[in-house]
Amino acid sequence: MLQKLTSFFRAHIIIINENFLLAISASISRIRRVFSHAYIVICRQWDYLLSPIHSLSRVEPMMTGVESRIVKKLTLIAINNIFTDR
């Protein structure tokens, strides 16, 4: 399953919902190994994905302003792709 995800995600920043990790019984360290090319952000609520502009505020203090803007933009692109790439 994780190898399929690796081929699907080519992003430099990947935001993963914590419940998804539980669903596939994967540890954060294993995710980091599989997606070693990417900066991984683990979120606890779907709000991070559904409303990236304001709900990433908990993640932002760990990032520079530029990183924060990049994450927001990539998240919006990812959401857009989920709905358009069927």
mmCIF file of N, CA and C in Angstrom:
data_model
loop_
_atom_site.group_PDB
_atom_site.id
_atom_site.type_symbol
_atom_site.label_atom_id
_atom_site.label_comp_id
_atom_site.label_asym_id
_atom_site.label_seq_id
_atom_site.Cartn_x
_atom_site.Cartn_y
_atom_site.Cartn_z
ATOM 1 N N MET A 1 0.827 -1.202 0.000
ATOM 2 C CA MET A 1 0.000 0.000 0.000
ATOM 3 C C MET A 1 0.865 1.257 0.000
ATOM 4 N N LEU A 2 1.868 1.299 0.883
ATOM 5 C CA LEU A 2 2.715 2.491 0.964
ATOM 6 C C LEU A 2 3.520 2.696 -0.312
ATOM 7 N N GLN A 3 3.935 1.611 -0.953
ATOM 8 C CA GLN A 3 4.687 1.760 -2.200
ATOM 9 C C GLN A 3 3.813 2.361 -3.292
ATOM 10 N N LYS A 4 2.539 1.995 -3.322
ATOM 11 C CA LYS A 4 1.613 2.597 -4.290
ATOM 12 C C LYS A 4 1.483 4.088 -4.031
ATOM 13 N N LEU A 5 1.413 4.461 -2.748
ATOM 14 C CA LEU A 5 1.320 5.874 -2.404
ATOM 15 C C LEU A 5 2.573 6.621 -2.836
ATOM 16 N N THR A 6 3.731 5.986 -2.697
ATOM 17 C CA THR A 6 4.981 6.633 -3.083
ATOM 18 C C THR A 6 4.965 6.999 -4.550
ATOM 19 N N SER A 7 4.471 6.112 -5.389
ATOM 20 C CA SER A 7 4.440 6.419 -6.818
ATOM 21 C C SER A 7 3.388 7.477 -7.136
ATOM 22 N N PHE A 8 2.366 7.580 -6.292
ATOM 23 C CA PHE A 8 1.311 8.570 -6.527
ATOM 24 C C PHE A 8 1.771 9.962 -6.122
ATOM 25 N N PHE A 9 2.404 10.079 -4.959
ATOM 26 C CA PHE A 9 2.829 11.386 -4.462
ATOM 27 C C PHE A 9 4.213 11.735 -4.982
ATOM 28 N N ARG A 10 4.316 12.829 -5.687
ATOM 29 C CA ARG A 10 5.615 13.323 -6.139
ATOM 30 C C ARG A 10 5.930 14.662 -5.482
ATOM 31 N N ALA A 11 5.126 15.053 -4.503
ATOM 32 C CA ALA A 11 5.272 16.368 -3.874
ATOM 33 C C ALA A 11 6.484 16.396 -2.953
ATOM 34 N N HIS A 12 6.964 17.598 -2.691
ATOM 35 C CA HIS A 12 8.066 17.785 -1.746
ATOM 36 C C HIS A 12 7.549 17.917 -0.323
ATOM 37 N N ILE A 13 6.280 18.275 -0.190
ATOM 38 C CA ILE A 13 5.654 18.373 1.124
ATOM 39 C C ILE A 13 4.382 17.535 1.079
ATOM 40 N N ILE A 14 4.253 16.600 1.999
ATOM 41 C CA ILE A 14 3.082 15.724 2.029
ATOM 42 C C ILE A 14 2.399 15.891 3.382
ATOM 43 N N ILE A 15 1.113 16.169 3.352
ATOM 44 C CA ILE A 15 0.341 16.320 4.580
ATOM 45 C C ILE A 15 -0.525 15.073 4.744
ATOM 46 N N ILE A 16 -0.351 14.377 5.861
ATOM 47 C CA ILE A 16 -1.038 13.106 6.086
ATOM 48 C C ILE A 16 -1.907 13.223 7.333
ATOM 49 N N ASN A 17 -3.117 12.742 7.231
ATOM 50 C CA ASN A 17 -4.023 12.739 8.380
ATOM 51 C C ASN A 17 -3.639 11.611 9.332
ATOM 52 N N GLU A 18 -3.639 11.916 10.619
ATOM 53 C CA GLU A 18 -3.250 10.944 11.633
ATOM 54 C C GLU A 18 -4.139 9.697 11.601
ATOM 55 N N ASN A 19 -5.430 9.861 11.351
ATOM 56 C CA ASN A 19 -6.343 8.711 11.287
ATOM 57 C C ASN A 19 -5.993 7.774 10.142
ATOM 58 N N PHE A 20 -5.447 8.338 9.056
ATOM 59 C CA PHE A 20 -5.026 7.510 7.927
ATOM 60 C C PHE A 20 -3.884 6.590 8.352
ATOM 61 N N LEU A 21 -2.953 7.118 9.146
ATOM 62 C CA LEU A 21 -1.850 6.286 9.644
ATOM 63 C C LEU A 21 -2.392 5.116 10.455
ATOM 64 N N LEU A 22 -3.374 5.403 11.304
ATOM 65 C CA LEU A 22 -3.970 4.344 12.116
ATOM 66 C C LEU A 22 -4.681 3.322 11.234
ATOM 67 N N ALA A 23 -5.345 3.806 10.201
ATOM 68 C CA ALA A 23 -6.111 2.913 9.322
ATOM 69 C C ALA A 23 -5.212 1.923 8.588
ATOM 70 N N ILE A 24 -4.014 2.366 8.214
ATOM 71 C CA ILE A 24 -3.115 1.458 7.485
ATOM 72 C C ILE A 24 -2.035 0.887 8.405
ATOM 73 N N SER A 25 -2.176 1.123 9.710
ATOM 74 C CA SER A 25 -1.238 0.609 10.720
ATOM 75 C C SER A 25 0.209 0.963 10.402
ATOM 76 N N ALA A 26 0.436 2.201 10.072
ATOM 77 C CA ALA A 26 1.790 2.646 9.740
ATOM 78 C C ALA A 26 2.294 3.606 10.808
ATOM 79 N N SER A 27 3.553 3.452 11.144
ATOM 80 C CA SER A 27 4.144 4.382 12.104
ATOM 81 C C SER A 27 4.645 5.618 11.362
ATOM 82 N N ILE A 28 4.794 6.701 12.101
ATOM 83 C CA ILE A 28 5.292 7.929 11.486
ATOM 84 C C ILE A 28 6.705 7.707 10.953
ATOM 85 N N SER A 29 7.527 6.951 11.678
ATOM 86 C CA SER A 29 8.901 6.714 11.211
ATOM 87 C C SER A 29 8.913 5.929 9.902
ATOM 88 N N ARG A 30 7.974 4.994 9.752
ATOM 89 C CA ARG A 30 7.907 4.232 8.498
ATOM 90 C C ARG A 30 7.473 5.138 7.344
ATOM 91 N N ILE A 31 6.503 6.009 7.622
ATOM 92 C CA ILE A 31 6.066 6.963 6.603
ATOM 93 C C ILE A 31 7.240 7.835 6.175
ATOM 94 N N ARG A 32 8.019 8.308 7.157
ATOM 95 C CA ARG A 32 9.165 9.166 6.841
ATOM 96 C C ARG A 32 10.200 8.418 6.001
ATOM 97 N N ARG A 33 10.385 7.127 6.255
ATOM 98 C CA ARG A 33 11.328 6.343 5.446
ATOM 99 C C ARG A 33 10.811 6.181 4.016
ATOM 100 N N VAL A 34 9.537 5.860 3.879
ATOM 101 C CA VAL A 34 8.962 5.646 2.551
ATOM 102 C C VAL A 34 8.972 6.935 1.736
ATOM 103 N N PHE A 35 8.602 8.034 2.387
ATOM 104 C CA PHE A 35 8.574 9.328 1.709
ATOM 105 C C PHE A 35 9.819 10.130 2.073
ATOM 106 N N SER A 36 10.981 9.516 1.966
ATOM 107 C CA SER A 36 12.216 10.167 2.413
ATOM 108 C C SER A 36 12.543 11.425 1.615
ATOM 109 N N HIS A 37 11.959 11.560 0.433
ATOM 110 C CA HIS A 37 12.218 12.733 -0.406
ATOM 111 C C HIS A 37 11.406 13.945 0.039
ATOM 112 N N ALA A 38 10.480 13.755 0.975
ATOM 113 C CA ALA A 38 9.511 14.812 1.265
ATOM 114 C C ALA A 38 9.561 15.273 2.715
ATOM 115 N N TYR A 39 9.044 16.468 2.913
ATOM 116 C CA TYR A 39 8.825 17.009 4.256
ATOM 117 C C TYR A 39 7.434 16.560 4.674
ATOM 118 N N ILE A 40 7.337 15.791 5.749
ATOM 119 C CA ILE A 40 6.059 15.211 6.152
ATOM 120 C C ILE A 40 5.418 16.051 7.253
ATOM 121 N N VAL A 41 4.153 16.377 7.064
ATOM 122 C CA VAL A 41 3.370 17.050 8.098
ATOM 123 C C VAL A 41 2.235 16.104 8.482
ATOM 124 N N ILE A 42 2.207 15.704 9.749
ATOM 125 C CA ILE A 42 1.128 14.848 10.232
ATOM 126 C C ILE A 42 0.077 15.743 10.879
ATOM 127 N N CYS A 43 -1.158 15.666 10.420
ATOM 128 C CA CYS A 43 -2.213 16.498 10.995
ATOM 129 C C CYS A 43 -3.220 15.617 11.721
ATOM 130 N N ARG A 44 -3.884 16.203 12.708
ATOM 131 C CA ARG A 44 -4.829 15.441 13.521
ATOM 132 C C ARG A 44 -6.261 15.577 13.044
ATOM 133 N N GLN A 45 -6.548 16.572 12.245
ATOM 134 C CA GLN A 45 -7.922 16.795 11.810
ATOM 135 C C GLN A 45 -7.953 16.986 10.305
ATOM 136 N N TRP A 46 -9.073 16.624 9.706
ATOM 137 C CA TRP A 46 -9.221 16.845 8.266
ATOM 138 C C TRP A 46 -9.294 18.322 7.938
ATOM 139 N N ASP A 47 -9.582 19.152 8.963
ATOM 140 C CA ASP A 47 -9.639 20.595 8.733
ATOM 141 C C ASP A 47 -8.367 21.111 8.079
ATOM 142 N N TYR A 48 -7.235 20.493 8.418
ATOM 143 C CA TYR A 48 -5.975 20.937 7.827
ATOM 144 C C TYR A 48 -6.018 20.814 6.310
ATOM 145 N N LEU A 49 -6.673 19.779 5.847
ATOM 146 C CA LEU A 49 -6.732 19.563 4.401
ATOM 147 C C LEU A 49 -7.883 20.316 3.765
ATOM 148 N N LEU A 50 -8.993 20.413 4.483
ATOM 149 C CA LEU A 50 -10.171 21.037 3.897
ATOM 150 C C LEU A 50 -10.108 22.558 3.929
ATOM 151 N N SER A 51 -9.414 23.119 4.910
ATOM 152 C CA SER A 51 -9.300 24.577 5.022
ATOM 153 C C SER A 51 -7.838 24.952 5.257
ATOM 154 N N PRO A 52 -6.993 24.726 4.292
ATOM 155 C CA PRO A 52 -5.553 24.878 4.529
ATOM 156 C C PRO A 52 -5.116 26.289 4.871
ATOM 157 N N ILE A 53 -5.858 27.282 4.415
ATOM 158 C CA ILE A 53 -5.397 28.653 4.601
ATOM 159 C C ILE A 53 -5.343 29.046 6.078
ATOM 160 N N HIS A 54 -6.397 28.774 6.844
ATOM 161 C CA HIS A 54 -6.380 29.209 8.240
ATOM 162 C C HIS A 54 -6.083 28.094 9.224
ATOM 163 N N SER A 55 -6.316 26.835 8.866
ATOM 164 C CA SER A 55 -6.168 25.776 9.858
ATOM 165 C C SER A 55 -4.748 25.233 9.952
ATOM 166 N N LEU A 56 -3.843 25.704 9.104
ATOM 167 C CA LEU A 56 -2.449 25.295 9.234
ATOM 168 C C LEU A 56 -1.724 26.120 10.293
ATOM 169 N N SER A 57 -2.455 26.957 11.002
ATOM 170 C CA SER A 57 -1.817 27.853 11.967
ATOM 171 C C SER A 57 -1.036 27.094 13.043
ATOM 172 N N ARG A 58 -1.460 25.878 13.368
ATOM 173 C CA ARG A 58 -0.710 25.100 14.368
ATOM 174 C C ARG A 58 0.625 24.622 13.810
ATOM 175 N N VAL A 59 0.684 24.421 12.522
ATOM 176 C CA VAL A 59 1.913 23.936 11.896
ATOM 177 C C VAL A 59 2.869 25.099 11.631
ATOM 178 N N GLU A 60 2.319 26.267 11.351
ATOM 179 C CA GLU A 60 3.124 27.415 10.942
ATOM 180 C C GLU A 60 4.256 27.799 11.882
ATOM 181 N N PRO A 61 4.064 27.770 13.207
ATOM 182 C CA PRO A 61 5.174 28.190 14.073
ATOM 183 C C PRO A 61 6.452 27.378 13.876
ATOM 184 N N MET A 62 6.330 26.164 13.339
ATOM 185 C CA MET A 62 7.507 25.327 13.105
ATOM 186 C C MET A 62 8.167 25.646 11.766
ATOM 187 N N MET A 63 7.588 26.553 11.003
ATOM 188 C CA MET A 63 8.076 26.841 9.656
ATOM 189 C C MET A 63 8.403 28.311 9.501
ATOM 190 N N THR A 64 9.193 28.596 8.475
ATOM 191 C CA THR A 64 9.399 29.990 8.109
ATOM 192 C C THR A 64 8.170 30.459 7.345
ATOM 193 N N GLY A 65 8.057 31.749 7.127
ATOM 194 C CA GLY A 65 6.924 32.281 6.370
ATOM 195 C C GLY A 65 6.850 31.704 4.974
ATOM 196 N N VAL A 66 8.025 31.530 4.348
ATOM 197 C CA VAL A 66 8.057 30.987 2.984
ATOM 198 C C VAL A 66 7.566 29.552 2.982
ATOM 199 N N GLU A 67 8.047 28.733 3.921
ATOM 200 C CA GLU A 67 7.603 27.337 3.994
ATOM 201 C C GLU A 67 6.101 27.254 4.211
ATOM 202 N N SER A 68 5.599 28.117 5.064
ATOM 203 C CA SER A 68 4.169 28.126 5.353
ATOM 204 C C SER A 68 3.358 28.414 4.099
ATOM 205 N N ARG A 69 3.795 29.398 3.328
ATOM 206 C CA ARG A 69 3.073 29.734 2.086
ATOM 207 C C ARG A 69 3.159 28.592 1.081
ATOM 208 N N ILE A 70 4.316 27.932 1.029
ATOM 209 C CA ILE A 70 4.479 26.805 0.098
ATOM 210 C C ILE A 70 3.534 25.671 0.487
ATOM 211 N N VAL A 71 3.475 25.352 1.784
ATOM 212 C CA VAL A 71 2.586 24.277 2.243
ATOM 213 C C VAL A 71 1.146 24.596 1.893
ATOM 214 N N LYS A 72 0.730 25.840 2.146
ATOM 215 C CA LYS A 72 -0.647 26.224 1.846
ATOM 216 C C LYS A 72 -0.933 26.071 0.363
ATOM 217 N N LYS A 73 -0.010 26.533 -0.466
ATOM 218 C CA LYS A 73 -0.222 26.460 -1.914
ATOM 219 C C LYS A 73 -0.276 25.001 -2.373
ATOM 220 N N LEU A 74 0.675 24.182 -1.910
ATOM 221 C CA LEU A 74 0.698 22.773 -2.310
ATOM 222 C C LEU A 74 -0.536 22.034 -1.807
ATOM 223 N N THR A 75 -1.011 22.403 -0.617
ATOM 224 C CA THR A 75 -2.216 21.757 -0.097
ATOM 225 C C THR A 75 -3.411 22.099 -0.966
ATOM 226 N N LEU A 76 -3.511 23.361 -1.351
ATOM 227 C CA LEU A 76 -4.615 23.766 -2.223
ATOM 228 C C LEU A 76 -4.533 23.052 -3.564
ATOM 229 N N ILE A 77 -3.327 22.932 -4.102
ATOM 230 C CA ILE A 77 -3.146 22.226 -5.374
ATOM 231 C C ILE A 77 -3.562 20.763 -5.209
ATOM 232 N N ALA A 78 -3.145 20.139 -4.097
ATOM 233 C CA ALA A 78 -3.487 18.736 -3.859
ATOM 234 C C ALA A 78 -4.992 18.552 -3.752
ATOM 235 N N ILE A 79 -5.656 19.459 -3.034
ATOM 236 C CA ILE A 79 -7.111 19.364 -2.902
ATOM 237 C C ILE A 79 -7.766 19.523 -4.265
ATOM 238 N N ASN A 80 -7.303 20.479 -5.033
ATOM 239 C CA ASN A 80 -7.854 20.699 -6.362
ATOM 240 C C ASN A 80 -7.680 19.449 -7.219
ATOM 241 N N ASN A 81 -6.510 18.816 -7.138
ATOM 242 C CA ASN A 81 -6.252 17.611 -7.927
ATOM 243 C C ASN A 81 -7.133 16.444 -7.502
ATOM 244 N N ILE A 82 -7.420 16.357 -6.209
ATOM 245 C CA ILE A 82 -8.287 15.275 -5.726
ATOM 246 C C ILE A 82 -9.647 15.356 -6.411
ATOM 247 N N PHE A 83 -10.143 16.579 -6.580
ATOM 248 C CA PHE A 83 -11.478 16.749 -7.151
ATOM 249 C C PHE A 83 -11.479 16.781 -8.675
ATOM 250 N N THR A 84 -10.347 17.076 -9.302
ATOM 251 C CA THR A 84 -10.339 17.191 -10.759
ATOM 252 C C THR A 84 -9.738 15.978 -11.458
ATOM 253 N N ASP A 85 -8.804 15.278 -10.818
ATOM 254 C CA ASP A 85 -8.156 14.122 -11.450
ATOM 255 C C ASP A 85 -8.892 12.846 -11.091
ATOM 256 N N ARG A 86 -9.965 12.583 -11.759
ATOM 257 C CA ARG A 86 -10.766 11.389 -11.456
ATOM 258 C C ARG A 86 -10.484 10.300 -12.464
#
